[in-house]
Coordinates of C-alpha atoms in Angstrom, one line a residue:
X1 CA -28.8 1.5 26.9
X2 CA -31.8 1.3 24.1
X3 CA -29.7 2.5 21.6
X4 CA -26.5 -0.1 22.5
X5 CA -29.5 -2.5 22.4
X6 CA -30.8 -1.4 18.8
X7 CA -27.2 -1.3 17.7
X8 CA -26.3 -4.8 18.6
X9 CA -29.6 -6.3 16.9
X10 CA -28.8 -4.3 14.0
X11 CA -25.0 -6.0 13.9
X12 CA -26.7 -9.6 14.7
X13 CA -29.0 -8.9 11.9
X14 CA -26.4 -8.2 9.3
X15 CA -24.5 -11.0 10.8
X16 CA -26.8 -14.1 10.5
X17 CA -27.5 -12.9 6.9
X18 CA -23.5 -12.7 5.6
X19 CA -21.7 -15.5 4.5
X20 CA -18.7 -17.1 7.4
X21 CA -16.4 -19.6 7.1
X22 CA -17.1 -22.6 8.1
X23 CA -14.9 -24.1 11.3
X24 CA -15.4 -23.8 14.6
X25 CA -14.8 -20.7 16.6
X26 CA -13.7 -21.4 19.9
X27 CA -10.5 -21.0 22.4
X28 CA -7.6 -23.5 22.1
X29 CA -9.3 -24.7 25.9
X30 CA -12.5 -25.3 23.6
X31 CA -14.6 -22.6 24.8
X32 CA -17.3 -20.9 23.1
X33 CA -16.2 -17.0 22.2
X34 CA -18.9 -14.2 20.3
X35 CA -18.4 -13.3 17.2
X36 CA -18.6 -9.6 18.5
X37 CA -18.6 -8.2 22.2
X38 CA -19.2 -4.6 23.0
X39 CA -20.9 -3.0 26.3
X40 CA -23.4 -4.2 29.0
X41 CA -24.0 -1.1 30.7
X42 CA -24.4 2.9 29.0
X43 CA -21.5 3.8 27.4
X44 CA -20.5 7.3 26.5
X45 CA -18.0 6.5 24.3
X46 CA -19.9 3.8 22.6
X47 CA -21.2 6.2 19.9
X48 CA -17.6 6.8 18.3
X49 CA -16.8 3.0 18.6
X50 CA -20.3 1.6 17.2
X51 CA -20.1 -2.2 16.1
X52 CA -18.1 -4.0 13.0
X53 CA -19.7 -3.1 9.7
X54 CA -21.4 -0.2 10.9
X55 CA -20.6 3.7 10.5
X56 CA -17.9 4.6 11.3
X57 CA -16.1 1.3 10.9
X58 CA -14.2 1.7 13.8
X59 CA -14.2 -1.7 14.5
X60 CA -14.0 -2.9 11.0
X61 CA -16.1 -3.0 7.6
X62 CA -17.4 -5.9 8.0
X63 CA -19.9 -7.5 11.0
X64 CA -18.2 -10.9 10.6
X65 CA -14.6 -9.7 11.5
X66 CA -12.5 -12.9 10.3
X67 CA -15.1 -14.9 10.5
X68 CA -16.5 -14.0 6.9
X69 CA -13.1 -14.2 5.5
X70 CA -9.4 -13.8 6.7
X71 CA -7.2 -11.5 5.5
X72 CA -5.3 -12.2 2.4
X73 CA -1.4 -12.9 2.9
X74 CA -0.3 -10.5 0.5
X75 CA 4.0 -11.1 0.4
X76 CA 5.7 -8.7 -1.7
X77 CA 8.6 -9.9 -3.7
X78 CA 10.9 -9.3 -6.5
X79 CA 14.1 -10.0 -7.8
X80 CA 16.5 -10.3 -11.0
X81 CA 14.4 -10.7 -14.2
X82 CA 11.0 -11.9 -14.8
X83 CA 11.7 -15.5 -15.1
X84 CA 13.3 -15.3 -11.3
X85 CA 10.3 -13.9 -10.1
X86 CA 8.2 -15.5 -11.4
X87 CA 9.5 -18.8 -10.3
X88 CA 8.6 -16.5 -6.4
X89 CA 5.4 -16.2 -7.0
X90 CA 4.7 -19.8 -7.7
X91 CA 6.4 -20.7 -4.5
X92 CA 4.4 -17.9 -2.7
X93 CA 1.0 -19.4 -4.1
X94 CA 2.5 -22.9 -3.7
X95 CA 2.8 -22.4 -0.2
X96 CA -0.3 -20.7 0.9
X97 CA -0.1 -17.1 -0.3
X98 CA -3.5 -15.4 -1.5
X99 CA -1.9 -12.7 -3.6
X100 CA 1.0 -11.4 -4.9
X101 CA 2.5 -7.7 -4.6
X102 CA 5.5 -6.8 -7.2
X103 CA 8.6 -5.4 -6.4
X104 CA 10.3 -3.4 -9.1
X105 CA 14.0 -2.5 -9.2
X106 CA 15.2 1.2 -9.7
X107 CA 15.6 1.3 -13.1
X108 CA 11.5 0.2 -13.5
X109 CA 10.7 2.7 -10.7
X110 CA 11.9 5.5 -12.4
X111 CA 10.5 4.9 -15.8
X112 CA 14.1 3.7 -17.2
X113 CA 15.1 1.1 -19.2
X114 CA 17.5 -2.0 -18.3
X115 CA 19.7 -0.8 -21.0
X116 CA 20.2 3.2 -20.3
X117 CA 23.1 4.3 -19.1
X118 CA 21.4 5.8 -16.3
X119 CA 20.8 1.8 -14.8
X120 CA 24.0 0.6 -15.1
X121 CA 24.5 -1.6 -12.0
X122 CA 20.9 -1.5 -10.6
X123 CA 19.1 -3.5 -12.8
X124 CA 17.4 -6.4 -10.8
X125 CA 18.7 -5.6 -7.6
X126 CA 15.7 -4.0 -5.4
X127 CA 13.1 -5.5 -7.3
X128 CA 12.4 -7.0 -11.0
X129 CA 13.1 -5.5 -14.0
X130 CA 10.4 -5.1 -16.4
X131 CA 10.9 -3.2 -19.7
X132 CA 7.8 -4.0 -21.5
X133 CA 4.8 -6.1 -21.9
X134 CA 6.3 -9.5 -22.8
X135 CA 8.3 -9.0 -19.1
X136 CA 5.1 -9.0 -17.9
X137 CA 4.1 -12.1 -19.8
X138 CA 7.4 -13.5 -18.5
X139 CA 6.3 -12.4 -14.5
X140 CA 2.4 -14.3 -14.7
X141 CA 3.7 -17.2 -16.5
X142 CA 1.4 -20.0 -15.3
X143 CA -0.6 -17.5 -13.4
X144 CA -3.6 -17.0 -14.4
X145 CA -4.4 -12.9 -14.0
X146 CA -8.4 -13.6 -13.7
X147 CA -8.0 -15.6 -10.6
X148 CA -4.6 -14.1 -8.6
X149 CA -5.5 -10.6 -7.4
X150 CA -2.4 -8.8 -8.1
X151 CA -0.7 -5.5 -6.3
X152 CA 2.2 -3.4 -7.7
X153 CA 4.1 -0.6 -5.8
X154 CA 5.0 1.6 -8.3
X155 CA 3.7 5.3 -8.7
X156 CA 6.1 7.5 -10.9
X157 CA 5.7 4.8 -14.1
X158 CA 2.3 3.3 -12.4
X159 CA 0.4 3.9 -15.7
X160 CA 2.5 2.6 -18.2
X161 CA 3.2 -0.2 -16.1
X162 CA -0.2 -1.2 -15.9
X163 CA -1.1 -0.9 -19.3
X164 CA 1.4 -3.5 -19.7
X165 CA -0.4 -5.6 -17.1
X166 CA -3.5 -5.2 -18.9
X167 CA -1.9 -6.4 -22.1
X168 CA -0.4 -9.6 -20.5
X169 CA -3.7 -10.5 -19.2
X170 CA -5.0 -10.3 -22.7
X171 CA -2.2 -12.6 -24.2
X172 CA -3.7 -14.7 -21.6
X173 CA -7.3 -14.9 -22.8
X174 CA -8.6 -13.0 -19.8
X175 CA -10.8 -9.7 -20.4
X176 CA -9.5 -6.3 -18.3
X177 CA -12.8 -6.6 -17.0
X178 CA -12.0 -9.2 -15.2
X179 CA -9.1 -8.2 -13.5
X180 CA -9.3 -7.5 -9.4
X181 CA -6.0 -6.3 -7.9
X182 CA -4.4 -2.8 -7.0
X183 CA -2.1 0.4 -8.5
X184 CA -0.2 2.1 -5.9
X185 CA -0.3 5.3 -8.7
X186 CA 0.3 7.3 -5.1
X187 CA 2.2 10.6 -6.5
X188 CA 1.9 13.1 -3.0
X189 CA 3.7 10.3 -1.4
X190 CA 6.8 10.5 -3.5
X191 CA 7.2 13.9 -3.3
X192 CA 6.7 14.0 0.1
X193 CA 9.0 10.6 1.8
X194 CA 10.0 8.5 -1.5
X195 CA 11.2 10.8 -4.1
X196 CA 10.4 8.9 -6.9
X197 CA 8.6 11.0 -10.0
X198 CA 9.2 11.9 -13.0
X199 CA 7.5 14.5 -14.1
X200 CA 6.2 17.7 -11.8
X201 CA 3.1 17.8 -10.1
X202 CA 0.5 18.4 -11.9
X203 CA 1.3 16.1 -15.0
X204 CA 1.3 13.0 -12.9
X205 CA -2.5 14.4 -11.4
X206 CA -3.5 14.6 -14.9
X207 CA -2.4 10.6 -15.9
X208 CA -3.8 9.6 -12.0
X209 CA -7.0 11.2 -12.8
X210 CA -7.0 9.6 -16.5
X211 CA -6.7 6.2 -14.3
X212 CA -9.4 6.9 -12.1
X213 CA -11.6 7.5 -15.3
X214 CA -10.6 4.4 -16.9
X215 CA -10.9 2.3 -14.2
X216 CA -14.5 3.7 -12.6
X217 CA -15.8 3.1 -16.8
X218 CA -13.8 -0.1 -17.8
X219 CA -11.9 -2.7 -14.8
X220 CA -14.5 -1.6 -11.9
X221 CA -13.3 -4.2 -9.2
X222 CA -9.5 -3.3 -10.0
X223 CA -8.1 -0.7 -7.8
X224 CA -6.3 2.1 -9.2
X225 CA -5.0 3.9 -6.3
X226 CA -3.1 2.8 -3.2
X227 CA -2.5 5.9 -1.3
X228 CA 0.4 4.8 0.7
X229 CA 1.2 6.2 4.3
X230 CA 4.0 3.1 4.5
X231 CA 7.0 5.1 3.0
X232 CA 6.0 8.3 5.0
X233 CA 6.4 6.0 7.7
X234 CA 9.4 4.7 6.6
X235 CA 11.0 8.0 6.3
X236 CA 10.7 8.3 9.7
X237 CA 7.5 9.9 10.5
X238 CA 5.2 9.5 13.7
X239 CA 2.2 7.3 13.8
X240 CA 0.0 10.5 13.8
X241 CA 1.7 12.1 10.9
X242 CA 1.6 8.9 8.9
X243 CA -2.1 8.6 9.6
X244 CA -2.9 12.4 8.8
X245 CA -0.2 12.9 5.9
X246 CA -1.9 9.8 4.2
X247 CA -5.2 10.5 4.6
X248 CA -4.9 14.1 3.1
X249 CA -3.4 12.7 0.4
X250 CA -6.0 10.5 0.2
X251 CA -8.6 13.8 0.3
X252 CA -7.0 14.9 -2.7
X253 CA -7.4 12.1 -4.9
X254 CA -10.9 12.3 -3.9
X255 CA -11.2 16.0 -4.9
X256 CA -9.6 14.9 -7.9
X257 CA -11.8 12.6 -9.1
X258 CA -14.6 15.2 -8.1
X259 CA -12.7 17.9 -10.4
X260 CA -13.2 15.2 -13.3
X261 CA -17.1 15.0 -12.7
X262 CA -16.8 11.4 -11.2
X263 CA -19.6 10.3 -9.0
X264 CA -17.8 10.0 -5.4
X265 CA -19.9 6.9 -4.7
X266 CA -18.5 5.3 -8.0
X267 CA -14.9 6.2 -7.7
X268 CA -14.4 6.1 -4.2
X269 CA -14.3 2.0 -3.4
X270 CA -11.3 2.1 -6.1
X271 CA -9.6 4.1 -3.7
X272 CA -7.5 1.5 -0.9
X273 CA -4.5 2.2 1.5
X274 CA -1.2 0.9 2.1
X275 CA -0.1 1.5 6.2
X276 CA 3.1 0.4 7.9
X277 CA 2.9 -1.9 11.1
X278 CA 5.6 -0.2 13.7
X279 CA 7.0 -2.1 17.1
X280 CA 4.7 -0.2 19.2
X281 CA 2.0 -2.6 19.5
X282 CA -0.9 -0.7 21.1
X283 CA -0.3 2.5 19.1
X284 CA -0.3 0.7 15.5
X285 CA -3.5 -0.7 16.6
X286 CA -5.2 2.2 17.4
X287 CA -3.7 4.2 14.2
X288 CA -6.0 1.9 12.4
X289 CA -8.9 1.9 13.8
X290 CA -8.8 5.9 13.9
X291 CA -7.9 5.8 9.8
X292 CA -11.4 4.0 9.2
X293 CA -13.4 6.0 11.6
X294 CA -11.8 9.8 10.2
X295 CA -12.3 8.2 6.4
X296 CA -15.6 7.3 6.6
X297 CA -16.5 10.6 8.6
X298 CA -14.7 12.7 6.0
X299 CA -15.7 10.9 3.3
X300 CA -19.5 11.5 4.6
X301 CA -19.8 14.9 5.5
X302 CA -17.3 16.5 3.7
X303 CA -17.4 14.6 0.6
X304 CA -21.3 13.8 0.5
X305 CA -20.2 9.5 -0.1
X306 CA -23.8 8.5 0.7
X307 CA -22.4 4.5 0.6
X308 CA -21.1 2.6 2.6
X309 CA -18.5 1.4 0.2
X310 CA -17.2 4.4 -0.5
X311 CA -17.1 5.2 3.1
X312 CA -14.7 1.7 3.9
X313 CA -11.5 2.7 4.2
X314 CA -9.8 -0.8 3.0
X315 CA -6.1 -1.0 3.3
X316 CA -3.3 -3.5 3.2
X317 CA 0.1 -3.3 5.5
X318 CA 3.1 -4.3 5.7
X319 CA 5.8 -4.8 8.6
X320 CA 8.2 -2.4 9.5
X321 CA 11.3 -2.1 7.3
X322 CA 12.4 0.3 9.3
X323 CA 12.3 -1.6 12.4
X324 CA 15.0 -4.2 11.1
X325 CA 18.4 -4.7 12.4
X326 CA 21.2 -6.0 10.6
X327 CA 22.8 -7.0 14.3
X328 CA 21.5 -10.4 15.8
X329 CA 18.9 -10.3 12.4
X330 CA 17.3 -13.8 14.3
X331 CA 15.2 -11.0 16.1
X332 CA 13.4 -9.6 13.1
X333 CA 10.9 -12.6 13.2
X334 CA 9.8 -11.6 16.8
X335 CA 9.6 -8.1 15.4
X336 CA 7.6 -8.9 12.8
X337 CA 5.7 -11.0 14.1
X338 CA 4.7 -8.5 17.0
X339 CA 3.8 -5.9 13.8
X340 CA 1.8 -8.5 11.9
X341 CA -0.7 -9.5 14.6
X342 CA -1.3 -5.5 15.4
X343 CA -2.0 -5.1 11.9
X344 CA -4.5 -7.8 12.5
X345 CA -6.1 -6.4 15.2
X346 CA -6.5 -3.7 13.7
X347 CA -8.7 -4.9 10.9
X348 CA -6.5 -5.5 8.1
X349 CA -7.6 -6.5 4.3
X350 CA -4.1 -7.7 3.5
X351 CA -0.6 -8.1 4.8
X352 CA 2.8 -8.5 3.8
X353 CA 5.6 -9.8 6.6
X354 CA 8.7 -8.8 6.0
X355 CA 11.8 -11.4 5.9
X356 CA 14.8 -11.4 8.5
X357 CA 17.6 -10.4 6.0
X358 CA 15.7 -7.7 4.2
X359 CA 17.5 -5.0 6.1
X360 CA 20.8 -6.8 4.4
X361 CA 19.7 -7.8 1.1
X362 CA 16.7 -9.0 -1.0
X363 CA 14.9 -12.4 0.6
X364 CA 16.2 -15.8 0.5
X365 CA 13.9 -18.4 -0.3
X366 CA 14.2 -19.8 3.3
X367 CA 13.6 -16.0 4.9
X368 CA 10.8 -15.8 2.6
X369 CA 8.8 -18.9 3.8
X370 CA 9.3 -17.7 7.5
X371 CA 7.9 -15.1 6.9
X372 CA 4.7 -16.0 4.9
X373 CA 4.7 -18.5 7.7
X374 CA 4.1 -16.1 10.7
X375 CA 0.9 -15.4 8.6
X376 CA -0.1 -18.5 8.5
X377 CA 1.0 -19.0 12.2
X378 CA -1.3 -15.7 13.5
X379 CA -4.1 -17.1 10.9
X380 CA -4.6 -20.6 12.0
X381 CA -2.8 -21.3 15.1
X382 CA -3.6 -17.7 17.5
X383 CA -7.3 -17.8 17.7
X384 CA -7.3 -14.0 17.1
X385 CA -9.8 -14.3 14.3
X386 CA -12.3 -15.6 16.5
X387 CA -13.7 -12.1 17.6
X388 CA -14.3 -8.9 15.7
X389 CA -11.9 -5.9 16.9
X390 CA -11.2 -7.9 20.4
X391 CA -9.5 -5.1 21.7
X392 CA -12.5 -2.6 21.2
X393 CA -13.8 -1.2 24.3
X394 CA -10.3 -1.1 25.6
X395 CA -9.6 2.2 27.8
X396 CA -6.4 2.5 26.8
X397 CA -6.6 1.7 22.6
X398 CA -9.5 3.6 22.8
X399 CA -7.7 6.6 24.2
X400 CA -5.0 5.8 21.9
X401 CA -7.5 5.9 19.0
X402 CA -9.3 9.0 20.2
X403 CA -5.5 10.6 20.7
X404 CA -4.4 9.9 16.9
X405 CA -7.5 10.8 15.5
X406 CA -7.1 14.3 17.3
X407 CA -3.8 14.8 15.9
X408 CA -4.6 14.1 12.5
X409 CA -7.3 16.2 12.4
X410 CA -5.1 19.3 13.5
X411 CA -2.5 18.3 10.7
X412 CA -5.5 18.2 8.6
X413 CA -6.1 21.7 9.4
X414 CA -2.8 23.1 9.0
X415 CA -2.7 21.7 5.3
X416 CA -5.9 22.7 4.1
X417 CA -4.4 26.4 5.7
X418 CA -1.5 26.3 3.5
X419 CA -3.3 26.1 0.5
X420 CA -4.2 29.2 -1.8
X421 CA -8.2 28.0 -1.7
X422 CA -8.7 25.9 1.2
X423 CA -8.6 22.7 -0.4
X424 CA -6.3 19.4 0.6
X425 CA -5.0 19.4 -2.9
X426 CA -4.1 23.0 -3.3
X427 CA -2.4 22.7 0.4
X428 CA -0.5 19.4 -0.1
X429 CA 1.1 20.9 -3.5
X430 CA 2.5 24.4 -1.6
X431 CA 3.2 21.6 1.1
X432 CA 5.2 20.0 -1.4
X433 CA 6.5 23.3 -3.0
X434 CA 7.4 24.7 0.2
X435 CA 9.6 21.5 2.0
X436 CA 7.1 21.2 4.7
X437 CA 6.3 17.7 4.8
X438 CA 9.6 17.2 4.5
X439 CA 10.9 18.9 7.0
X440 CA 7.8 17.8 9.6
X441 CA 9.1 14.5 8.9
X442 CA 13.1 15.1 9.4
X443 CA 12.2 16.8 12.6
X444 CA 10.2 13.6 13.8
X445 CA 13.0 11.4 12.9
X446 CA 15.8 13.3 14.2
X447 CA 13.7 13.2 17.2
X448 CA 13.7 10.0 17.7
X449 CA 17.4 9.0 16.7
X450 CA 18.3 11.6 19.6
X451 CA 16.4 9.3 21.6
X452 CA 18.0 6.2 20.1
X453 CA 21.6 7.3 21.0
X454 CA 20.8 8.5 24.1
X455 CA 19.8 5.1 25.2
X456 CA 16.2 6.9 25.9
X457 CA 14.8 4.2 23.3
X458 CA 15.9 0.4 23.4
X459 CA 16.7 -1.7 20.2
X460 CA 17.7 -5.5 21.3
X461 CA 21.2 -6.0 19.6
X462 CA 21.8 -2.8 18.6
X463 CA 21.8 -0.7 21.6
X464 CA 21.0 -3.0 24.4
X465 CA 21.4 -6.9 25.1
X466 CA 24.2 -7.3 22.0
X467 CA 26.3 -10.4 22.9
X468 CA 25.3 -12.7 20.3
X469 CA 25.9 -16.3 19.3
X470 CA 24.6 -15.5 16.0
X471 CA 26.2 -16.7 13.0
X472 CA 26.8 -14.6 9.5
X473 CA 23.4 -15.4 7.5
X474 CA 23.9 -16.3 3.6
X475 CA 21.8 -13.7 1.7
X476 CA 20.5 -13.5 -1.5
X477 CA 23.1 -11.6 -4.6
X478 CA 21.9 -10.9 -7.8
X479 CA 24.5 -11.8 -10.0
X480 CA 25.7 -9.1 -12.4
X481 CA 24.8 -11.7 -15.5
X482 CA 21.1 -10.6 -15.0
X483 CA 22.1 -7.1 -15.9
X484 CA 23.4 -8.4 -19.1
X485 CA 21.2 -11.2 -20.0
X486 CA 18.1 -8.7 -19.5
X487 CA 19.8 -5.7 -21.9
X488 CA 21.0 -9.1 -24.4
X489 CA 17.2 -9.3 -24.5
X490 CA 15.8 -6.1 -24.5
X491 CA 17.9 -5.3 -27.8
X492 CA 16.9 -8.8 -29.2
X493 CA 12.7 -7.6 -28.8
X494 CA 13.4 -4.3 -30.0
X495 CA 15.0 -5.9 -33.8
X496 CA 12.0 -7.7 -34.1
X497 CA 9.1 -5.5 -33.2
X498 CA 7.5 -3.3 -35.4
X499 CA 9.3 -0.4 -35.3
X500 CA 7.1 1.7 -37.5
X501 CA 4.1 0.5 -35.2
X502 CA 5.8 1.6 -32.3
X503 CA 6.8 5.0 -33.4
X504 CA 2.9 5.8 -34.6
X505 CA 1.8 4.6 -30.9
X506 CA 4.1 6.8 -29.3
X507 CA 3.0 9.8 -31.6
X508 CA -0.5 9.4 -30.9
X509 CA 0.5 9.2 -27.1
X510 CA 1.9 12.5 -27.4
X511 CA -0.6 13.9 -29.2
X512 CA -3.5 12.8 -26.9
X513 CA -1.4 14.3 -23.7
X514 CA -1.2 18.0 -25.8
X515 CA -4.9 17.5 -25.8
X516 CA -7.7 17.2 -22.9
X517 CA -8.5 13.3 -24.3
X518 CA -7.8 10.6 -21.8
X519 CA -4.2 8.9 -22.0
X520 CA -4.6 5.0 -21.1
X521 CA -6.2 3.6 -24.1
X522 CA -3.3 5.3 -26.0
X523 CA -1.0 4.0 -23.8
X524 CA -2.2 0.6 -24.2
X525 CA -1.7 0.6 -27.8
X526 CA 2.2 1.4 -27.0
X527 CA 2.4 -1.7 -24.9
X528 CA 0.5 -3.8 -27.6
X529 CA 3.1 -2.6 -29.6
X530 CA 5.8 -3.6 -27.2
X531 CA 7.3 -0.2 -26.3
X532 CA 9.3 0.2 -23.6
X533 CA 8.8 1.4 -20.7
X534 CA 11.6 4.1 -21.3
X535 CA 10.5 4.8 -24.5
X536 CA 6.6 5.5 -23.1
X537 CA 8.2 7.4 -20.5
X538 CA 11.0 9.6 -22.3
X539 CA 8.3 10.8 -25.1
X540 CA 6.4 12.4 -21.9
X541 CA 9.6 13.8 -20.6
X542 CA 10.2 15.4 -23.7
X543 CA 6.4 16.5 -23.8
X544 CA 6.0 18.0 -20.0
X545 CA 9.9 18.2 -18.3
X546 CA 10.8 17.1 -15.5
X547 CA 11.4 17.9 -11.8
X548 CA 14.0 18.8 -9.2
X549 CA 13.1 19.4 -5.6
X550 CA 14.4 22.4 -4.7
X551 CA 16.8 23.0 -2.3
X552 CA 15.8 22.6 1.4
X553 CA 18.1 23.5 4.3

């Protein structure tokens, strides 16, 4: 009992001195709650939950919970071209959002340009289309890039991409320095759920560690990496092979940055974490709560962090795309919902909710404020950021949480087994190589579909409870006129430009990746320059190749 003593006047310490928010704290009856609860009697199991802000974060980074600040409502969105998307964001903002996320269409995604033949038909339609830097201009119009913390989800293209972000912040007068957002730049993911690369392994490591570099040296609050377990998920993986297949990946971006001669303590708070929020509620919960506690352990003892910063394990979510319906699509609010507030108690740094009709197109406006409103809904109506991890103590998340954390840490296991020296990287690439991720995840989502169509597993509408009164909803169609007006364009900035410039800044770009030198402050002279985003990426294709999965049956 001395010890749960010590620990509590430790957290109160730390509490009284950080900053909180100032409204009142109390149940909707107007009761008095703690800021933090935790045992009144010896706990055994007390030593592996520990208190908010305190190794090993189980119950969050931070001693205030919510109460220092909430989470920021993070709604990922885009559309069409720049101008359309833009006109999103200001609604987003206009309406309460405290950051923005960017969706990019195929074409962007895979390093193309509107105009190549290879985009025909897909440009604008999952995302926006952004072919160089004066798109990007076009996307933060109005916004100002030293204020709005920014998130992109792209990882093939990541680094051109950003370079071009850099260069739009410049046109506005504010210093890369003062930038603060996050990269996704995630390449292990692709390989293993998304499938989205461009080159083979290894030269994507090399530009991701070249990141990394330039980040730790020049933008130190920006995040470069977003090591995303959300399409692993997606693909239809289980909660413990989400948590462990991310968190290895996440290993080996750490023993990347260690193989460039990066301090871990420096490198490692630029690392953060993209999770999925599935319908079980109970299990997403405690999948988050083990990610902090086996990060900050690993990170510790195997990785010698000595901070506590580079011990957090920060992460943003999003809802379930996966557990949409297209039948009775009304239900996807409760849905999400339901995933949004686990993802809250569960410690959260961000969040994005998903809309009703994304499982049938990209979001209306109206499905779009419904769901940045079920944010604002949980934040200011629940009462659930009274208390720090609430649900801590709990004999059944706790099992839960000691459950997942025991599966991950056999998965972690088996990787580090596959690899020719014992390492996560050198196991995740023969991983890769070898179809075993892939195939772990097939197998897990087979599973479940067997389940599914055996009734074993209920979806409202779909399987169970389907008479409806629903009526068809109107969804967003991006109208084939984008495609043209955005290649109309394209050629217009490429007769004006400087072609000569350009062609020298994608020379030296070559030149610097047949060397050892790092890549992004030649890659930022090609977006100065205004090349595209094709022509950045083609010259590497032509430089390093490219790569086909082989064959797995």
């Amino acid at each position: 009992m001395d010890e749960i003593n010590s620990g509590r006047a430790r957290w109160q310490a730390r509490f009284d001195a950080a900053p909180k928010r100032d409204r009142e704290f109390r149940t909707l009856s107007g009761l008095p709650v703690d800021p933090v609860y935790g045992p009144t009697a010896p706990d055994p199991r007390f030593e592996r939950i520990g208190w908010p802000g305190e190794f090993p974060f189980t119950r969050g980074l931070h001693p205030t919970g919510y109460r220092g600040r909430p989470w920021t409502i993070r709604q990922f969105a885009g559309f069409g071209n720049a101008q359309q998307t833009n006109e999103r964001y200001k609604m987003i903002l206009g309406a309460g959002g405290g950051g923005l996320s960017v969706a990019f269409d195929m074409p962007t995604l895979m390093g193309r340009d509107s105009d190549d033949a290879r985009s025909l038909g897909e440009v604008g339609h999952c995302g926006v289309a952004i072919d160089s830097a004066l798109d990007m201009d076009l996307l933060f119009d109005g916004i100002p890039l030293g204020d709005v913390t920014t998130s992109m989800t792209i990882s093939g293209p990541a680094v051109p991409i950003f370079c071009m972000y850099v260069v739009a912040a410049e046109r506005q007068g504010v210093p890369a320095r003062a930038l603060n957002g996050t990269l996704q730049t995630d390449i292990f993911k692709e390989y293993i759920a998304q499938k989205e690369w461009l080159f083979a392994p290894e030269p994507h490591l090399r530009l991701i560690g070249d990141l990394m570099e330039y980040c730790a040296a020049e933008i130190p609050a920006y995040k470069p990496l977003s090591v995303s377990g959300y399409h692993i998920r997606e693909a239809g993986s289980t909660a413990a092979q989400e948590l462990a297949f991310t968190l290895a990946d996440g290993f080996g971006y750490v023993e990347l940055g260690l193989s460039r001669g990066l301090d871990v303590d420096v490198f490692a708070p630029g690392l953060s974490f993209f999770f999925d929020a599935h319908i079980d509620f109970f299990e997403e919960i405690a999948k988050f709560r083990a990610a902090r506690r086996i990060w900050a352990r690993w990170m510790r003892d195997v990785y010698g962090a000595t901070t506590e910063k580079a011990q957090w394990l920060r992460f943003h979510t999003q809802t379930a795309g996966v557990s949409l319906t297209a039948q009775q699509p009304d239900n996807n609010i409760v849905r999400t919902a339901i995933e949004a507030l686990s993802a809250v108690l569960g410690g959260t740094q961000s969040l994005h909710t998903n809309a009703l009709d994304e499982v049938l197109a990209l979001p209306s406006a109206k499905a779009a404020e419904i769901a940045l409103r079920t944010q604002q809904v949980i934040m200011e109506e629940t009462e659930v950021v009274n208390v720090a991890d609430p649900l801590g103590g709990s004999w059944y998340v706790e099992a839960l949480t000691d459950r997942l954390e025991e599966e991950a840490e056999a998965i972690f296991a088996k990787i580090r087994e596959m690899g020719p020296d014992g390492t996560m990287t050198g196991g995740i690439l023969r991983g890769i190589e070898d179809g075993w991720f892939m195939s772990e995840i097939a197998e897990a989502a087979f599973d479940y579909q067997r389940k599914l169509e055996k009734g074993e597993k209920k979806i409202v509408g779909v399987n169970c409870h389907t008479a409806t009164t629903e009526e068809p909803l109107e969804i967003l169609r991006i109208s084939h006129e984008v495609e043209k007006e955005q290649n109309r364009v394209l050629a217009a900035r490429r007769a004006s430009r400087d072609q000569a410039a350009v062609d020298a800044s994608l020379r030296e770009l070559v030149e610097v990746a047949r060397g050892t030198g790092n890549m992004v402050p030649a890659m930022l002279e090609c977006a100065r320059r205004e090349a595209t985003l094709g022509e950045i990426c083609d010259v590497l294709r032509d430089e390093w190749g490219t790569y086909t999965e082989p064959p797995r049956f």
